Short mmCIF file of C-alpha atoms in Angstrom, two decimals:
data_model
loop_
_atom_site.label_atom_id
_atom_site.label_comp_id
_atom_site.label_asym_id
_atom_site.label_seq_id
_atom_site.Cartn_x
_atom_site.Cartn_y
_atom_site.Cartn_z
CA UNK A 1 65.68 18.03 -106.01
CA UNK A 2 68.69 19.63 -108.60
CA UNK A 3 67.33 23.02 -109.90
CA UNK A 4 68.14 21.68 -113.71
CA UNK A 5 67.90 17.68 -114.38
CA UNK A 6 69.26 16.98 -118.00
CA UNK A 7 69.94 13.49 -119.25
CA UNK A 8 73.66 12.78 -119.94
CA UNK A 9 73.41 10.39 -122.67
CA UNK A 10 75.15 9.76 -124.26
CA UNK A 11 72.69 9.86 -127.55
CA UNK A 12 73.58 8.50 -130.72
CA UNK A 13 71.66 8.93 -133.98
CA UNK A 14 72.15 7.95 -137.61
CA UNK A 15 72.56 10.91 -140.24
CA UNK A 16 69.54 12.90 -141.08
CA UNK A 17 67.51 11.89 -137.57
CA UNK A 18 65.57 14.58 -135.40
CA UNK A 19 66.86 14.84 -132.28
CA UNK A 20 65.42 15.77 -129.63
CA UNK A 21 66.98 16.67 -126.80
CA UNK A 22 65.32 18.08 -123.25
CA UNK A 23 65.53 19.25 -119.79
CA UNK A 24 63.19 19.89 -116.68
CA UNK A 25 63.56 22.37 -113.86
CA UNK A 26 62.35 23.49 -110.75
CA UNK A 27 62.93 26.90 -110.35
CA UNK A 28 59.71 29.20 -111.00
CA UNK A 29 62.10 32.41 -111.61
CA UNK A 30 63.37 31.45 -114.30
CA UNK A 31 62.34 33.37 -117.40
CA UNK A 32 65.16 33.07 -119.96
CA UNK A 33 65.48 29.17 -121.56
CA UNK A 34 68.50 28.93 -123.52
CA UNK A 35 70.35 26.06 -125.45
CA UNK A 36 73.80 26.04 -125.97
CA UNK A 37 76.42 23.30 -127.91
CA UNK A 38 79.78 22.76 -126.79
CA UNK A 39 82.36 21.00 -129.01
CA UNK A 40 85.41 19.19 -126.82
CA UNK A 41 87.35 21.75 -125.29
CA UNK A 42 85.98 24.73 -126.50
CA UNK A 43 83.51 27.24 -124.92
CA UNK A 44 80.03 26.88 -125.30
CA UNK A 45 78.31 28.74 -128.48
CA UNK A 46 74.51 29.77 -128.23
CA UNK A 47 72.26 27.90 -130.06
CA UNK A 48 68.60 29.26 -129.36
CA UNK A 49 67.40 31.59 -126.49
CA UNK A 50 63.24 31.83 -125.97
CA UNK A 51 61.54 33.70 -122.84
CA UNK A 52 58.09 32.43 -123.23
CA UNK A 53 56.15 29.21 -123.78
CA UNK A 54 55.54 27.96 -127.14
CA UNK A 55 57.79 27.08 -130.00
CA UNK A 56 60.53 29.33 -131.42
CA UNK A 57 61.66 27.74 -134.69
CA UNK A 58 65.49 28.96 -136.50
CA UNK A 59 66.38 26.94 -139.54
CA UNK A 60 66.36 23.47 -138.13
CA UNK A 61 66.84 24.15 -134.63
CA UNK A 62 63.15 23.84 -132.82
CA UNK A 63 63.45 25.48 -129.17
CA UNK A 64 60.06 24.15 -127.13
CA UNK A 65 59.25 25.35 -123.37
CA UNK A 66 56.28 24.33 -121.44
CA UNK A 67 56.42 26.70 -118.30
CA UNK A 68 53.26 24.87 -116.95
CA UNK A 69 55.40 21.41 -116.55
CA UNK A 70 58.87 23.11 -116.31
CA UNK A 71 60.07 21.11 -119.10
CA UNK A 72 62.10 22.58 -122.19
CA UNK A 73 63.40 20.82 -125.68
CA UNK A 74 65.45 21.16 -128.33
CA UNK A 75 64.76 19.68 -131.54
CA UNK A 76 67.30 18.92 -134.39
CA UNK A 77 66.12 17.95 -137.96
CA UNK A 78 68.16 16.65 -140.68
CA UNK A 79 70.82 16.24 -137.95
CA UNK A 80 74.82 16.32 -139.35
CA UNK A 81 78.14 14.77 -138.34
CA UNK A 82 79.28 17.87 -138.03
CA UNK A 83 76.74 18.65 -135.04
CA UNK A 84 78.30 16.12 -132.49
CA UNK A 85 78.66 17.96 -129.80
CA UNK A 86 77.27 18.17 -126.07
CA UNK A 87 74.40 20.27 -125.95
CA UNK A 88 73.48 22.55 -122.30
CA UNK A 89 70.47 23.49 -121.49
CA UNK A 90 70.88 26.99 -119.69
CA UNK A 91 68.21 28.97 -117.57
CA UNK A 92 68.21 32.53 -115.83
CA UNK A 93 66.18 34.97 -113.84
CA UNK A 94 65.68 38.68 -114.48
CA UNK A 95 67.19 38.82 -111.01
CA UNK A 96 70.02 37.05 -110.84
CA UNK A 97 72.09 37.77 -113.50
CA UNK A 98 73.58 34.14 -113.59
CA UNK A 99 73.12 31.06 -115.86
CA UNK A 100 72.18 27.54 -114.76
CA UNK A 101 73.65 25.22 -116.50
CA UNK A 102 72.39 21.62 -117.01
CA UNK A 103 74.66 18.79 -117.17
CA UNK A 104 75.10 18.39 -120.60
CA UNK A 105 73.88 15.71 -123.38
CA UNK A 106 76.59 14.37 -125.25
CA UNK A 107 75.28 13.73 -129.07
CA UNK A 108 76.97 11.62 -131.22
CA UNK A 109 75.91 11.71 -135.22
CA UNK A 110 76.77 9.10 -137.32
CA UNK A 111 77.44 9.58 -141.16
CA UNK B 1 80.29 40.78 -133.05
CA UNK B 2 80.37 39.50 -129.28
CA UNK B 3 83.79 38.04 -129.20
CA UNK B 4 85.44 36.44 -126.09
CA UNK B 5 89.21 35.31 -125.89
CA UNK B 6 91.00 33.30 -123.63
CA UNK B 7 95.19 32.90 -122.82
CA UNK B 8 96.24 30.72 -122.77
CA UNK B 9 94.18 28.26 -124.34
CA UNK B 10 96.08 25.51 -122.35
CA UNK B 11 98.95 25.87 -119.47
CA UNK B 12 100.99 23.19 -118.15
CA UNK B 13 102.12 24.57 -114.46
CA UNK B 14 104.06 22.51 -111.22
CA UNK B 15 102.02 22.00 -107.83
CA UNK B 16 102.81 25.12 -105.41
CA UNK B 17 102.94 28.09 -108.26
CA UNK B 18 100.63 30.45 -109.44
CA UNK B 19 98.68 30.77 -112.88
CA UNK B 20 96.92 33.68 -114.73
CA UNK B 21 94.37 33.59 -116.69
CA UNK B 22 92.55 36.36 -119.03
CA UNK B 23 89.59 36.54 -120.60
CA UNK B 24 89.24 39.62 -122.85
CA UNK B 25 85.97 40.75 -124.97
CA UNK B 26 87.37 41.75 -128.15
CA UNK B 27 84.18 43.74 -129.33
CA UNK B 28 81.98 44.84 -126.61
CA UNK B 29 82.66 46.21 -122.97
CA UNK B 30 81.49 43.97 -120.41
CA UNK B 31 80.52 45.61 -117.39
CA UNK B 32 79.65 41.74 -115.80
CA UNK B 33 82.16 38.80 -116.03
CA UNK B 34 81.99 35.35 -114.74
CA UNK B 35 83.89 32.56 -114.32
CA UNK B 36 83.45 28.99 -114.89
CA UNK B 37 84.95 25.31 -114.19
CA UNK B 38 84.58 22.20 -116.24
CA UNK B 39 85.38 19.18 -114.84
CA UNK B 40 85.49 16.15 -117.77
CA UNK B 41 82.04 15.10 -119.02
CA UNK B 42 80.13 17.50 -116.45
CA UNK B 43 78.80 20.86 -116.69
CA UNK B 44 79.86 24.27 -116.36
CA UNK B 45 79.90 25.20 -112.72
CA UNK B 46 80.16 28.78 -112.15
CA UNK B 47 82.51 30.10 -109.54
CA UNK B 48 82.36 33.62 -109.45
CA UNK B 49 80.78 36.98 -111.07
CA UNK B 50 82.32 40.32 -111.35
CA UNK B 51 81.80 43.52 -112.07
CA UNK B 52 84.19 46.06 -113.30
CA UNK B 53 85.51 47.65 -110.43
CA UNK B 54 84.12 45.85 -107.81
CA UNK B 55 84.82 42.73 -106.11
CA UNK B 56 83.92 39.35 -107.20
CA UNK B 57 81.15 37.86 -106.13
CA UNK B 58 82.04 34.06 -105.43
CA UNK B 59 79.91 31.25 -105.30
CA UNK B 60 79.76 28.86 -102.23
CA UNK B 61 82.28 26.72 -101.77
CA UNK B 62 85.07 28.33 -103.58
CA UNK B 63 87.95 29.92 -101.80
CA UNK B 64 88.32 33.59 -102.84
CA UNK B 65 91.70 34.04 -101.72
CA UNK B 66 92.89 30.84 -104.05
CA UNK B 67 90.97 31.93 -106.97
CA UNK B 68 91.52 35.84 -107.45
CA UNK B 69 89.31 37.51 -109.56
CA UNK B 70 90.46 41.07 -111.05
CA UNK B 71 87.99 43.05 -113.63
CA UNK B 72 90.04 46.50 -113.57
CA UNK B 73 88.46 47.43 -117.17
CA UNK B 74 85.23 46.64 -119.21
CA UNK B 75 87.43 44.17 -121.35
CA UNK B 76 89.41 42.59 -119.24
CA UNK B 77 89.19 40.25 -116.34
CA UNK B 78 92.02 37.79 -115.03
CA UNK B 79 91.84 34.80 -112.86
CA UNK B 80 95.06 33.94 -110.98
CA UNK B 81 95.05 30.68 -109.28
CA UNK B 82 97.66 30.64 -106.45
CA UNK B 83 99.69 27.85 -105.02
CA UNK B 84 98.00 25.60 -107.71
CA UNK B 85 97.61 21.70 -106.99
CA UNK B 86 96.57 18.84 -109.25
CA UNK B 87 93.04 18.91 -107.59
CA UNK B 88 92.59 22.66 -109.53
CA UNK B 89 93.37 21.10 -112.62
CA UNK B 90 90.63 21.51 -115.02
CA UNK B 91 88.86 23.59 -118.02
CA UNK B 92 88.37 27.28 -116.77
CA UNK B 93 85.93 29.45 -118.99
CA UNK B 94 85.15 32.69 -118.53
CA UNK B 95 82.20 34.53 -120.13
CA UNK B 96 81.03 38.25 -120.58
CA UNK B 97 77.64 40.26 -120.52
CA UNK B 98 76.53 43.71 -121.59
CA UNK B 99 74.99 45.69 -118.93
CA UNK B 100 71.04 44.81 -118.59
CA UNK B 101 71.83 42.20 -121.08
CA UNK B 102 71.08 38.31 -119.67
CA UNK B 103 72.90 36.68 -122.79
CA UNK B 104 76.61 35.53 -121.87
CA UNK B 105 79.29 35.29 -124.37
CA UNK B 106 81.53 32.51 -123.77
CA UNK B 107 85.62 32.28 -124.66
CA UNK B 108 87.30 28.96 -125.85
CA UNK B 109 88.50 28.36 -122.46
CA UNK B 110 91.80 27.38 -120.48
CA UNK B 111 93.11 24.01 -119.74
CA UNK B 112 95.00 23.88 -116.61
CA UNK B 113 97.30 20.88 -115.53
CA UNK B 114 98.70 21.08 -112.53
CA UNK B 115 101.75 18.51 -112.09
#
């Protein structure tokens, strides 16, 4: 079983959709849930970081982790053009001092 | 705040030489580095950590005396890959960390050809 399953996509919605984007994992460690975008061929940029189960909400970015099922999401309203991008889900332990990456969802918007 | 660069951004070298790359943190010091490797349409797979003034840690399966790893200050950290072949050719990032601080800081990241 991978430590981080994350659907590929690719994912392609109209202007103005939610998106909602997700990951699961296996790893019981892991305390920090993080989602990051990545335009092509730059670095990847932070998007929202949480460290406990619930919702954290920032602008129109929804971050949702359900430690119980090992399942995280990332929710996008009013989603823009300018937001194509692949999105990582990312985990870490207080311990090991390294990220996990997931493979990546590529997310297309279309105007 | 929390910059990361990268140079070069992309470098174009023949099979058999040797290529440097640095990744700087413009506004921080970063006592903890690592290195990552992008193939196209995967994910960032992380090949090695380091502290300044220690020795990398490396992840398994890559070769620590291809890939060498120097963090000799707390804002800079090079990656030389010797006697490069077209196999090595990808998108190398490199990130940097804050002591006690889990939150990485990516740079834009290299694109290596190797002809």
């Amino acid at each position: 079983q991978k430590e981080v399953e994350q659907d590929p996509g690719p994912l392609s919605v109209p202007e103005g959709a939610i998106v909602s984007l997700n990951c699961t994992y296996s790893n019981s460690a892991f305390q920090y849930f993080m989602w990051y975008r990545q335009y092509s061929r730059k670095g990847p940029e932070l998007l929202m970081y949480t460290y406990s189960s619930g919702n954290k909400e920032d602008g129109r970015f929804t971050a949702q982790v359900d430690k119980s099922s090992k399942y995280i999401s990332l929710f996008i309203r009013d989603s823009q053009p300018s937001e194509s991008a692949t999105y990582l889900c990312a985990f870490s332990d207080p311990g090991a001092q390294k990220l996990v990456f997931g493979q990546g969802t590529r997310l297309t918007i279309n105007p | 705040g929390a910059v990361v660069s990268q140079h070069p951004s992309r470098v174009i070298c023949k099979s058999g030489t040797s290529v440097k790359i640095e990744c700087r943190s413009l506004d921080f010091q970063a006592t903890t580095m690592f290195w990552y490797r992008q193939f196209p349409k995967q994910s960032l797979m992380l090949m090695a950590t380091s502290n300044e003034g220690s020795k990398a840690t490396y992840e398994q399966g890559v070769e620590k005396d291809k890939f060498l790893i120097n963090h000799a200050s707390l804002t800079l950290s090079t990656l030389t890959v010797t006697s490069a072949h077209p196999e090595d050719s990808s998108f190398y990032i490199c990130s940097a960390s804050d002591s006690g601080d889990y939150e990485q800081y990516f740079g834009p990241g290299t694109r290596l050809t190797v002809t």
